C-alpha positions as a printed Julia matrix, in Angstrom:
579×3 Matrix{Float64}:
 -50.04    2.0    20.05
 -50.91    3.65   16.67
 -50.75    1.89   13.5
 -47.32    3.01   11.69
 -48.11    4.98    8.52
 -45.32    3.06    6.61
 -43.06    4.79    4.09
 -43.63    8.55    3.17
 -45.12    9.37   -0.03
 -41.9    11.26   -1.12
 -39.76    7.96   -0.83
 -39.55    5.45   -3.46
 -40.37    2.04   -2.69
 -37.03   -0.19   -1.64
 -35.78   -2.64   -3.69
 -35.66   -6.23   -2.41
 -32.07   -5.62   -1.52
 -32.26   -2.58    0.15
 -33.18   -1.93    3.72
 -36.43   -0.01    4.23
 -36.87    2.75    6.67
 -38.35    2.2     9.94
 -41.16    4.68   10.71
 -41.97    3.71   14.19
 -44.57    1.57   15.74
 -44.67   -2.26   16.76
 -47.6    -3.78   14.73
 -47.1    -6.35   12.22
 -48.89   -4.68    9.16
 -48.13   -4.85    5.44
 -45.31   -2.4     5.56
 -43.8    -4.32    8.55
 -43.8    -7.38    6.49
 -42.12   -5.56    3.71
 -39.28   -4.32    6.2
 -39.01   -7.88    7.51
 -38.61   -9.52    4.12
 -35.94   -7.11    3.01
 -34.12   -6.88    6.39
 -33.98  -10.9     6.4
 -32.71  -10.74    2.79
 -29.88   -8.68    3.52
 -29.07  -10.53    7.03
 -29.06  -14.03    5.33
 -26.8   -12.56    2.8
 -24.32  -11.43    5.29
 -24.52  -14.59    7.12
 -24.56  -16.84    4.08
 -20.99  -18.11    4.24
 -20.97  -18.61    8.07
 -23.94  -20.55    7.87
 -22.81  -22.63    4.85
 -19.58  -23.29    6.83
 -21.45  -24.98    9.66
 -23.6   -27.02    7.53
 -23.11  -30.55    8.56
 -26.71  -32.17    8.94
 -28.62  -33.85    7.24
 -25.75  -33.6     4.62
 -22.55  -31.68    5.0
 -22.75  -30.01    1.56
 -22.19  -26.61    2.62
 -25.26  -25.09    1.06
 -27.66  -24.13    3.83
 -26.87  -20.35    4.07
 -27.07  -20.21    0.12
 -30.22  -22.21    0.16
 -32.0   -19.85    2.79
 -30.85  -16.82    0.93
 -32.29  -17.9    -2.32
 -35.32  -18.73   -0.51
 -35.91  -15.54    0.97
 -34.93  -13.89   -2.23
 -37.85  -15.05   -3.81
 -40.16  -14.3    -0.89
 -38.81  -10.64   -0.62
 -39.3   -10.43   -4.39
 -42.88  -11.31   -4.08
 -43.52   -9.0    -1.39
 -42.06   -6.15   -3.73
 -44.39   -7.34   -6.44
 -47.5    -6.87   -4.21
 -46.44   -3.43   -3.4
 -45.35   -2.55   -7.01
 -49.18   -3.37   -7.67
 -50.32   -0.98   -5.43
 -48.32    1.99   -6.44
 -50.75    3.48   -8.91
 -54.06    2.9    -6.55
 -55.3     4.73   -3.79
 -54.74    1.83   -1.36
 -51.76   -0.02   -0.06
 -51.56   -3.78    0.44
 -53.35   -5.49    3.3
 -51.44   -7.66    5.98
 -52.84  -10.86    4.39
 -51.64   -9.65    0.76
 -48.17   -9.06    2.18
 -47.87  -12.31    4.36
 -49.55  -14.61    1.53
 -47.04  -12.92   -1.03
 -44.08  -13.79    1.18
 -45.17  -17.39    1.89
 -46.02  -17.93   -1.84
 -42.72  -16.48   -2.8
 -40.82  -18.69   -0.41
 -42.53  -21.95   -1.47
 -42.03  -21.51   -5.28
 -38.19  -20.46   -4.89
 -37.42  -22.88   -1.88
 -34.19  -24.56   -2.28
 -32.51  -27.4    -0.46
 -33.91  -28.98    2.82
 -33.53  -25.74    5.07
 -35.2   -23.64    2.26
 -38.07  -25.82    2.09
 -38.65  -25.98    5.81
 -38.51  -21.97    5.9
 -41.04  -21.87    3.3
 -43.53  -24.19    5.44
 -42.69  -21.84    8.46
 -43.72  -18.96    6.4
 -46.53  -20.56    5.12
 -47.83  -21.55    8.53
 -47.54  -18.13   10.12
 -49.57  -16.79    6.7
 -52.22  -19.36    7.28
 -53.02  -17.69   10.89
 -52.27  -14.16    9.89
 -54.78  -14.43    6.7
 -57.59  -16.47    8.42
 -60.91  -15.05    7.28
 -63.43  -13.47    9.71
 -61.01  -11.72   12.15
 -61.68   -8.0    11.31
 -59.96   -6.76   14.33
 -56.67   -7.76   12.82
 -57.52   -7.21    9.03
 -54.94   -4.33    8.97
 -52.31   -5.46   11.54
 -51.36   -8.29   13.87
 -51.02   -8.22   17.67
 -48.9   -10.15   20.2
 -51.28  -13.0    20.62
 -52.18  -13.54   16.96
 -48.23  -13.46   16.12
 -47.8   -16.09   18.76
 -50.49  -18.04   17.26
 -48.75  -17.84   13.84
 -45.55  -18.82   15.27
 -47.28  -21.94   16.78
 -48.88  -22.98   13.61
 -45.75  -22.37   11.82
 -43.7   -24.88   14.15
 -46.44  -27.46   13.9
 -46.98  -27.24   10.2
 -43.1   -27.37    9.9
 -43.07  -30.63   11.88
 -45.88  -32.11    9.89
 -43.87  -31.36    6.37
 -40.91  -33.31    7.6
 -41.26  -37.24    7.26
 -39.02  -38.0     9.98
 -38.5   -35.08   12.35
 -35.46  -34.91   14.22
 -34.73  -32.71   17.37
 -31.61  -30.48   17.31
 -32.7   -28.89   14.12
 -34.62  -25.91   12.82
 -37.93  -27.85   13.97
 -36.59  -27.54   17.66
 -35.69  -23.88   17.34
 -38.86  -22.97   15.79
 -40.98  -24.75   18.68
 -38.93  -22.78   21.18
 -39.76  -19.83   19.28
 -43.5   -20.44   19.74
 -43.09  -21.57   23.22
 -41.45  -18.22   24.09
 -44.01  -16.05   22.36
 -46.73  -18.09   24.43
 -45.04  -17.87   27.59
 -44.42  -14.07   27.38
 -48.33  -13.63   26.7
 -47.36  -10.12   25.3
 -50.3    -7.93   24.0
 -47.52   -5.87   21.94
 -46.33   -7.53   18.81
 -42.85   -6.49   19.11
 -42.66   -7.85   22.66
 -43.97  -11.23   21.38
 -41.55  -11.06   18.68
 -38.62  -10.5    20.95
 -39.51  -13.26   23.37
 -39.71  -15.64   20.28
 -36.24  -14.62   19.26
 -34.73  -14.85   22.58
 -36.01  -18.38   23.25
 -34.92  -19.57   19.61
 -31.41  -18.32   20.07
 -31.33  -20.16   23.46
 -32.56  -23.1    21.53
 -30.06  -22.85   18.98
 -27.2   -23.03   21.58
 -28.59  -26.48   22.8
 -28.74  -28.24   19.49
 -25.5   -29.93   19.83
 -26.8   -31.61   22.75
 -29.64  -33.2    20.49
 -27.22  -34.15   17.41
 -24.24  -35.78   17.93
 -22.91  -34.76   14.63
 -23.31  -30.91   15.59
 -21.26  -31.82   18.83
 -18.57  -33.45   17.15
 -18.13  -30.67   14.64
 -18.57  -28.06   17.37
 -21.36  -26.1    15.46
 -25.02  -25.38   16.18
 -27.73  -26.39   13.6
 -27.19  -24.31   10.23
 -30.73  -24.49    9.33
 -31.83  -23.09   13.05
 -29.1   -20.39   12.96
 -30.7   -19.21   10.02
 -34.23  -19.14   11.31
 -32.96  -17.17   14.3
 -31.64  -14.65   11.8
 -35.05  -14.65   10.49
 -36.48  -13.88   13.94
 -33.8   -11.35   14.71
 -34.82   -9.33   11.7
 -38.68   -9.37   12.56
 -37.79   -7.78   15.61
 -35.83   -5.27   13.94
 -38.55   -4.55   11.46
 -41.06   -4.1    14.12
 -38.85   -1.79   16.72
 -36.29   -0.42   14.38
 -33.6    -1.78   16.59
 -31.84   -5.32   16.65
 -32.58   -7.18   19.56
 -29.98   -7.26   22.3
 -28.25  -10.67   22.69
 -29.26  -12.37   25.94
 -26.45  -14.06   27.88
 -23.58  -15.96   26.47
 -23.13  -16.43   22.55
 -23.49  -20.06   21.38
 -20.97  -21.56   18.91
 -21.61  -20.64   15.39
 -24.31  -17.99   16.33
 -25.93  -15.41   14.17
 -23.05  -12.81   14.56
 -20.28  -14.77   16.31
 -17.42  -16.71   14.51
 -18.3   -20.16   13.33
 -16.58  -23.28   13.78
 -16.21  -25.1    10.26
 -16.82  -28.86   10.0
 -13.78  -30.93   11.2
 -11.2   -32.04    8.82
 -12.21  -35.73    8.78
 -15.84  -34.71    7.98
 -15.71  -32.75    4.89
 -18.69  -31.97    2.38
 -17.42  -34.25   -0.35
 -16.76  -37.39    2.07
 -20.38  -36.74    3.82
 -21.79  -36.84    0.34
 -20.92  -40.45   -0.13
 -22.53  -41.35    3.4
 -26.02  -41.12    2.06
 -28.26  -40.97   -1.09
 -26.43  -39.5    -4.08
 -28.85  -37.1    -5.29
 -31.11  -34.19   -4.28
 -34.45  -33.88   -5.83
 -36.61  -30.9    -5.57
 -39.83  -29.93   -7.74
 -42.77  -27.86   -7.53
 -45.96  -30.13   -8.04
 -49.63  -29.38   -8.97
 -51.65  -31.95   -7.09
 -54.56  -32.82   -5.0
 -54.02  -33.36   -1.29
 -54.89  -37.15   -1.49
 -52.54  -37.68   -4.33
 -49.74  -35.96   -2.12
 -50.4   -38.33    0.83
 -49.61  -41.26   -1.47
 -46.57  -39.42   -2.81
 -45.18  -39.05    0.52
 -45.05  -42.67    1.07
 -43.62  -43.37   -2.34
 -40.67  -40.96   -1.76
 -40.26  -42.02    1.81
 -39.48  -45.58    0.6
 -37.08  -44.17   -1.73
 -34.85  -42.18    0.22
 -34.41  -39.61    3.13
 -34.68  -35.96    4.06
 -38.24  -36.1     2.62
 -39.81  -32.58    3.17
 -43.2   -31.87    1.24
 -44.44  -28.36    1.59
 -47.4   -26.09    0.46
 -51.17  -26.85   -0.02
 -54.37  -25.52   -1.93
 -52.79  -27.6    -5.23
 -49.46  -26.34   -5.11
 -46.64  -28.23   -3.55
 -42.83  -28.14   -3.05
 -41.39  -31.44   -2.7
 -38.05  -31.89   -1.34
 -35.98  -35.5    -1.21
 -32.73  -37.0    -1.04
 -32.46  -40.27   -3.21
 -30.2   -42.73   -5.33
 -32.83  -43.03   -8.02
 -33.52  -39.46   -9.06
 -35.62  -40.75  -11.96
 -37.99  -42.6    -9.64
 -38.6   -39.78   -7.46
 -39.51  -37.64  -10.46
 -41.57  -40.38  -11.73
 -43.66  -40.54   -8.48
 -44.38  -36.91   -8.83
 -45.76  -37.56  -12.6
 -47.98  -40.12  -10.96
 -49.13  -37.66   -8.43
 -49.69  -34.68  -10.49
 -47.8   -32.06  -12.71
 -44.05  -31.89  -11.74
 -42.22  -28.48  -12.73
 -39.23  -26.71  -12.09
 -37.37  -29.84  -11.55
 -33.87  -29.46  -10.09
 -31.64  -32.55   -9.48
 -28.27  -32.13   -7.65
 -25.55  -34.65   -7.44
 -23.98  -34.25   -3.91
 -20.56  -35.27   -5.43
 -20.69  -32.49   -7.8
 -18.11  -30.69   -5.63
 -15.37  -32.89   -7.11
 -15.86  -31.16  -10.44
 -14.08  -28.22   -9.06
 -10.94  -30.14   -8.28
  -7.71  -30.08  -10.53
  -7.97  -33.62  -11.05
 -11.6   -33.85  -12.06
 -12.83  -35.25  -15.59
 -13.25  -32.02  -18.07
 -16.65  -31.76  -19.27
 -17.17  -33.09  -22.89
 -17.81  -29.69  -24.5
 -14.65  -27.5   -24.35
 -14.77  -24.39  -22.1
 -13.0   -21.18  -22.65
 -10.25  -20.54  -20.17
 -11.7   -17.57  -18.51
 -14.67  -14.7   -18.85
 -16.09  -11.88  -17.46
 -19.64  -11.43  -16.43
 -21.16   -7.94  -15.74
 -24.34   -6.23  -14.65
 -24.98   -3.31  -16.65
 -28.05   -0.87  -16.65
 -28.23    0.29  -20.24
 -28.06   -1.26  -23.98
 -25.24    0.85  -24.71
 -23.12   -0.01  -22.07
 -23.99   -3.69  -22.77
 -22.66   -3.16  -26.11
 -19.47   -1.53  -24.66
 -18.87   -4.55  -22.26
 -19.41   -6.88  -25.02
 -16.83   -5.45  -27.04
 -14.48   -6.07  -24.17
 -15.3    -9.62  -24.21
 -17.85   -9.79  -21.35
 -21.03  -11.67  -20.74
 -23.61   -9.15  -19.76
 -26.73   -9.15  -17.68
 -29.26   -6.29  -18.32
 -30.2    -4.68  -14.92
 -33.77   -3.11  -15.64
 -34.74    0.08  -13.53
 -36.21   -1.01  -10.25
 -35.96   -4.65  -11.14
 -32.47   -5.95  -10.02
 -31.41   -9.24  -11.47
 -31.88  -12.37   -9.1
 -29.16  -14.66   -8.21
 -30.55  -17.18  -10.6
 -30.15  -14.92  -13.48
 -26.61  -13.96  -12.63
 -25.52  -17.76  -12.04
 -27.3   -18.75  -15.5
 -24.93  -15.86  -16.95
 -22.11  -17.52  -15.39
 -22.75  -20.87  -16.81
 -23.72  -19.11  -20.33
 -20.15  -17.86  -20.38
 -19.01  -21.5   -20.44
 -15.62  -20.92  -18.93
 -13.47  -22.7   -16.43
 -12.91  -19.29  -14.66
 -15.33  -16.57  -14.38
 -14.93  -12.89  -12.92
 -18.35  -11.43  -11.72
 -18.69   -7.63  -11.77
 -22.15   -6.9   -10.12
 -21.6    -3.02  -10.67
 -24.18   -2.08   -7.8
 -23.66   -2.27   -4.11
 -27.05   -3.57   -3.55
 -26.36   -6.83   -5.75
 -23.25   -7.92   -3.45
 -25.08  -10.57   -1.57
 -27.21  -11.57   -4.76
 -23.65  -11.85   -6.74
 -22.38  -13.92   -3.79
 -25.23  -16.31   -3.66
 -24.91  -16.75   -7.46
 -21.04  -17.4    -7.48
 -21.74  -20.1    -4.8
 -24.27  -21.7    -7.17
 -21.8   -21.69  -10.13
 -18.99  -23.0    -7.87
 -21.27  -26.08   -7.49
 -20.96  -26.77  -11.19
 -17.32  -26.82  -10.86
 -16.87  -23.28  -12.17
 -14.2   -20.98  -10.44
 -15.66  -17.75   -9.58
 -14.25  -14.5    -8.36
 -16.6   -11.63   -7.28
 -15.26   -8.13   -7.57
 -17.28   -5.84   -5.51
 -17.73   -3.14   -8.13
 -20.22   -0.49   -6.94
 -20.82    1.14  -10.3
 -20.7     0.4   -14.08
 -17.87    2.98  -14.48
 -15.59    0.87  -11.88
 -16.6    -2.26  -13.98
 -15.39   -0.27  -17.2
 -12.05    0.25  -15.27
 -11.82   -3.33  -14.14
 -12.48   -4.53  -17.61
  -9.94   -2.45  -19.11
  -7.19   -4.11  -17.16
  -8.63   -7.64  -17.78
  -5.97  -10.04  -19.32
  -7.09  -13.71  -19.81
  -3.4   -14.72  -20.4
  -2.2   -14.18  -16.88
  -2.69  -16.04  -13.77
  -6.23  -16.02  -12.64
  -5.46  -14.55   -9.26
  -3.04  -12.2   -10.7
  -5.93  -11.09  -12.87
  -8.46  -10.73  -10.22
  -6.18   -8.61   -8.13
  -5.4    -6.27  -11.25
  -8.97   -5.75  -11.78
  -9.99   -5.41   -8.1
  -7.11   -2.57   -7.96
  -8.39   -0.75  -10.91
 -11.94   -0.78   -9.74
 -11.04    0.4    -6.3
  -9.14    3.24   -7.79
 -12.14    4.65   -9.46
 -14.4     6.86   -7.79
 -17.91    6.88   -8.92
 -20.74    9.28   -9.22
 -24.08    9.89  -10.94
 -26.56   12.49  -11.99
 -30.22   11.67  -11.51
 -33.46   13.35  -11.25
 -35.79   13.19   -8.2
 -39.09   11.62   -8.61
 -40.56   13.04   -5.55
 -39.76   14.79   -2.43
 -37.23   13.14   -0.42
 -34.99   13.21    2.39
 -31.1    13.07    1.09
 -27.63   13.28    2.58
 -27.45   16.83    1.09
 -31.1    17.97    2.49
 -34.64   17.56    1.28
 -35.07   17.58   -2.28
 -38.17   18.16   -4.36
 -39.67   16.43   -7.47
 -37.79   17.3   -10.53
 -34.58   18.15   -8.62
 -31.1    17.24  -10.19
 -29.25   15.04   -7.7
 -25.55   14.76   -7.87
 -24.35   11.58   -6.26
 -20.65   10.86   -5.1
 -19.84    7.19   -4.15
 -23.42    6.54   -3.67
 -24.33    9.44   -1.41
 -26.15   12.74   -2.63
 -23.81   15.48   -2.54
 -25.43   17.97   -4.65
 -28.94   19.31   -5.17
 -29.51   21.38   -8.21
 -31.83   22.46  -10.89
 -29.8    22.37  -13.9
 -28.27   18.74  -15.13
 -24.88   20.34  -16.54
 -24.45   22.79  -13.67
 -25.11   19.94  -10.95
 -22.5    17.66  -13.05
 -19.78   20.4   -13.08
 -20.16   20.44   -9.39
 -19.88   16.69   -8.83
 -16.73   16.55  -11.19
 -15.13   19.35   -9.38
 -15.68   17.63   -6.05
 -14.58   14.34   -7.48
 -11.36   15.71   -8.92
 -10.48   17.81   -5.9
  -8.45   14.91   -4.69
  -6.66   14.37   -8.08
  -7.35   12.12  -10.93
  -6.12   11.17  -14.42
  -9.11   10.2   -16.42
 -12.77   10.95  -16.3
 -15.46    8.69  -17.86
 -18.98   10.0   -18.48
 -21.66    7.52  -19.64
 -24.6     9.39  -20.84
 -28.26    8.34  -21.29
 -29.56    8.8   -24.89
 -31.77   11.43  -23.83
 -28.85   13.84  -22.81
 -27.99   16.31  -25.69
 -24.57   15.92  -27.27
 -23.78   19.54  -26.27
 -23.88   18.66  -22.4
 -20.86   16.05  -23.01
 -19.15   18.82  -25.09
 -19.47   21.35  -21.91
 -18.17   18.96  -19.58
 -15.52   17.95  -21.34
 -14.37   21.48  -21.97
 -14.9    22.08  -18.25
 -12.57   19.34  -17.47
  -9.89   20.48  -19.79
  -9.82   24.18  -18.53
 -10.35   23.64  -14.85
  -8.31   20.3   -14.4
  -5.12   20.25  -16.34
  -3.84   16.74  -17.56
  -7.06   15.07  -17.01
  -8.51   13.21  -19.92
 -12.01   12.81  -20.69
 -13.57   10.01  -22.38
 -17.74    9.64  -23.06
 -19.86    6.55  -23.73
 -23.47    6.37  -24.7
 -25.21    4.14  -22.17
 -28.57    3.86  -23.84
 -31.68    3.99  -21.67
 -29.85    3.38  -18.57
 -32.28    4.55  -15.63
 -29.78    7.7   -14.85
 -28.9    10.8   -17.09
 -25.22   10.27  -16.31
 -22.83    8.06  -14.79
 -19.3     9.52  -13.84
 -15.93    7.72  -12.94
 -12.81    9.31  -12.11
  -9.55    7.28  -12.22
C-alpha cells in the first residue's frame, strides 16, 4: 500500500481540538499520529463524563475521564507543536518526531493514576517506533512493528506500577498486545483493529478480576479510556471507526454507563484510603528513582513512576503529602507539584465551611478572540481568556481563569464549538475546588455577547443560566474571513485571498470583496427574521465598511437595529450576530 500523502497543501493544519481529515492509507506515519492524537482527544472529551461516572477503582473520586482527557490534551498539543515547527520548512515531521512528541506531551501533562499509566503506554510505544537503526521504518510503521510497540507499551506500564492489579487498564493493554501478536498482520490497520477488538473483549471481563467493579456493575474506567484511544487509532489509520464485535460490555465506550452504587459514593470512598494524591515531575537519575520508588511505596499506595532519560512523572496516594514531596527532593528536582485532597468534594456541599477570603456570589468567564472584545466583555463584568489565532486555550488556562474570578458560582462561555470538551474539562477541575460552574455552549463571541447582555447576578443561578443560554441560542452567528490557501469548503473550492462568508460555522459564500460578501451573509442570516445585528470588526477593517453595512441593513431589513463593536486584532475581519 503506498504511503499516505497527509493533508493537502491547501488545507490549514488542524487545531488539537479539530478532527483532521483522513487521506487514505493504513500506515502509521507522522500525519497518522497527528490524526490519532486529535481523534483521541475528541473521543475522550465525548466520553469524559461517562468514564468519570464509572470510576470506582483505585479511588472512587470520579475523575478518571477528566484525567485521561487532560493527559491526551497535552499529548495532542505537543504533536501540533512539532507540525507547526515544520510549517515553514521543506520537510514534514518524521514518524519518530511525532510519536516522541506525543509521548513527551503525555508525560509532562499526565494527571491522576490513569493519565500517568496512559503516558507510560504511549512512551512504551514510542520507544519501539523511534528505535534507531531501522531504516525500513524511518517514515512509517507496519503491522509487526506496531504489534511490538503495543507489547512494549503493556510491559513498560506493568513495570511502572508498584503493585500491578489485574482487571485494570494493565490487563486491557496486555490483551491489546496479545491481539496484535495473534493477528500476525503485515498491515498496520489490521494490527490496530485486532488490538482494539481484543482490548474491548478484555474490558468486558474486568469485573471478573476486580470485585469492586462487579459490585458497582461497571468496567474499569482506565481500561475503557485506553480502549477509546485504540478505537481512534483504528479510525486514524482507516478513516472508519471499528465495528463492534459481539455484545456490548457494561459501561463500554459507546454504551450507557452504570454509575457507582449509592452505598459507594466518591466522597465516602475517599475516606477508605490515603488522604492525598501527590503528583510531580522529577528531574533525576535512574538510580535515584529506584530508591525513590522504595521510599514512596512505604508511604502510601497507587504508586506509579513513569518516564526516563532524566525526566519522570511521579504519582502516589499518601497521608503525608509533605513526606512524598521531600522524598522527591532527595531524589532530584521535583517541579509542577500537584497535591489533591480526596475529601475536597465536600467543599461543594452547602454545609461546607467557607474559605476565609470572601468570594463574589457569581462571575462570568469568557473566551474572546481580540483585545477589543476583551474590553467589551470586561465592561460587562466578565473575566476573559484571550484566544490567540491558531492557539486555543488549554483546559488548565480556563480552569485558572475560573479560579481567578473568585466566585462561588461561575458561568463559562467558551465562544467556540471546538472548545466544548476543553471547557467541560476545565469546569470539572474547578468543581473539584468547590466552585459551582455552568457551561453554556456558545459557538461564537457574538453569542457570548448576547448571553452576557441578559446576565443578572441577583437572580437564582439556574434562572440566570437558563436566560443566558436562551439568549445565546437565539443568536445566529456568522463571520467573514480570508482564505490563506486553496481549500475545499461547503460552498465549493476557494483560492488563496478569497473572502469567505460563514453562517453558523459553515462557509456559505465565496467572494472577492469583503463588503459585498458581508452584505450577502447578512441577507441570508436575516432571511428568517431578526431584531438586531451585531457586527464585531477587526481594527484593520475601514470604518466606511461598517457604515455601508449599517445602511444596507437599514434599507433592506426594516425595524432591524445594528450595533458595531471594534474587536481589536481578532484573527477574523468580521464577526456577525443576528438576534
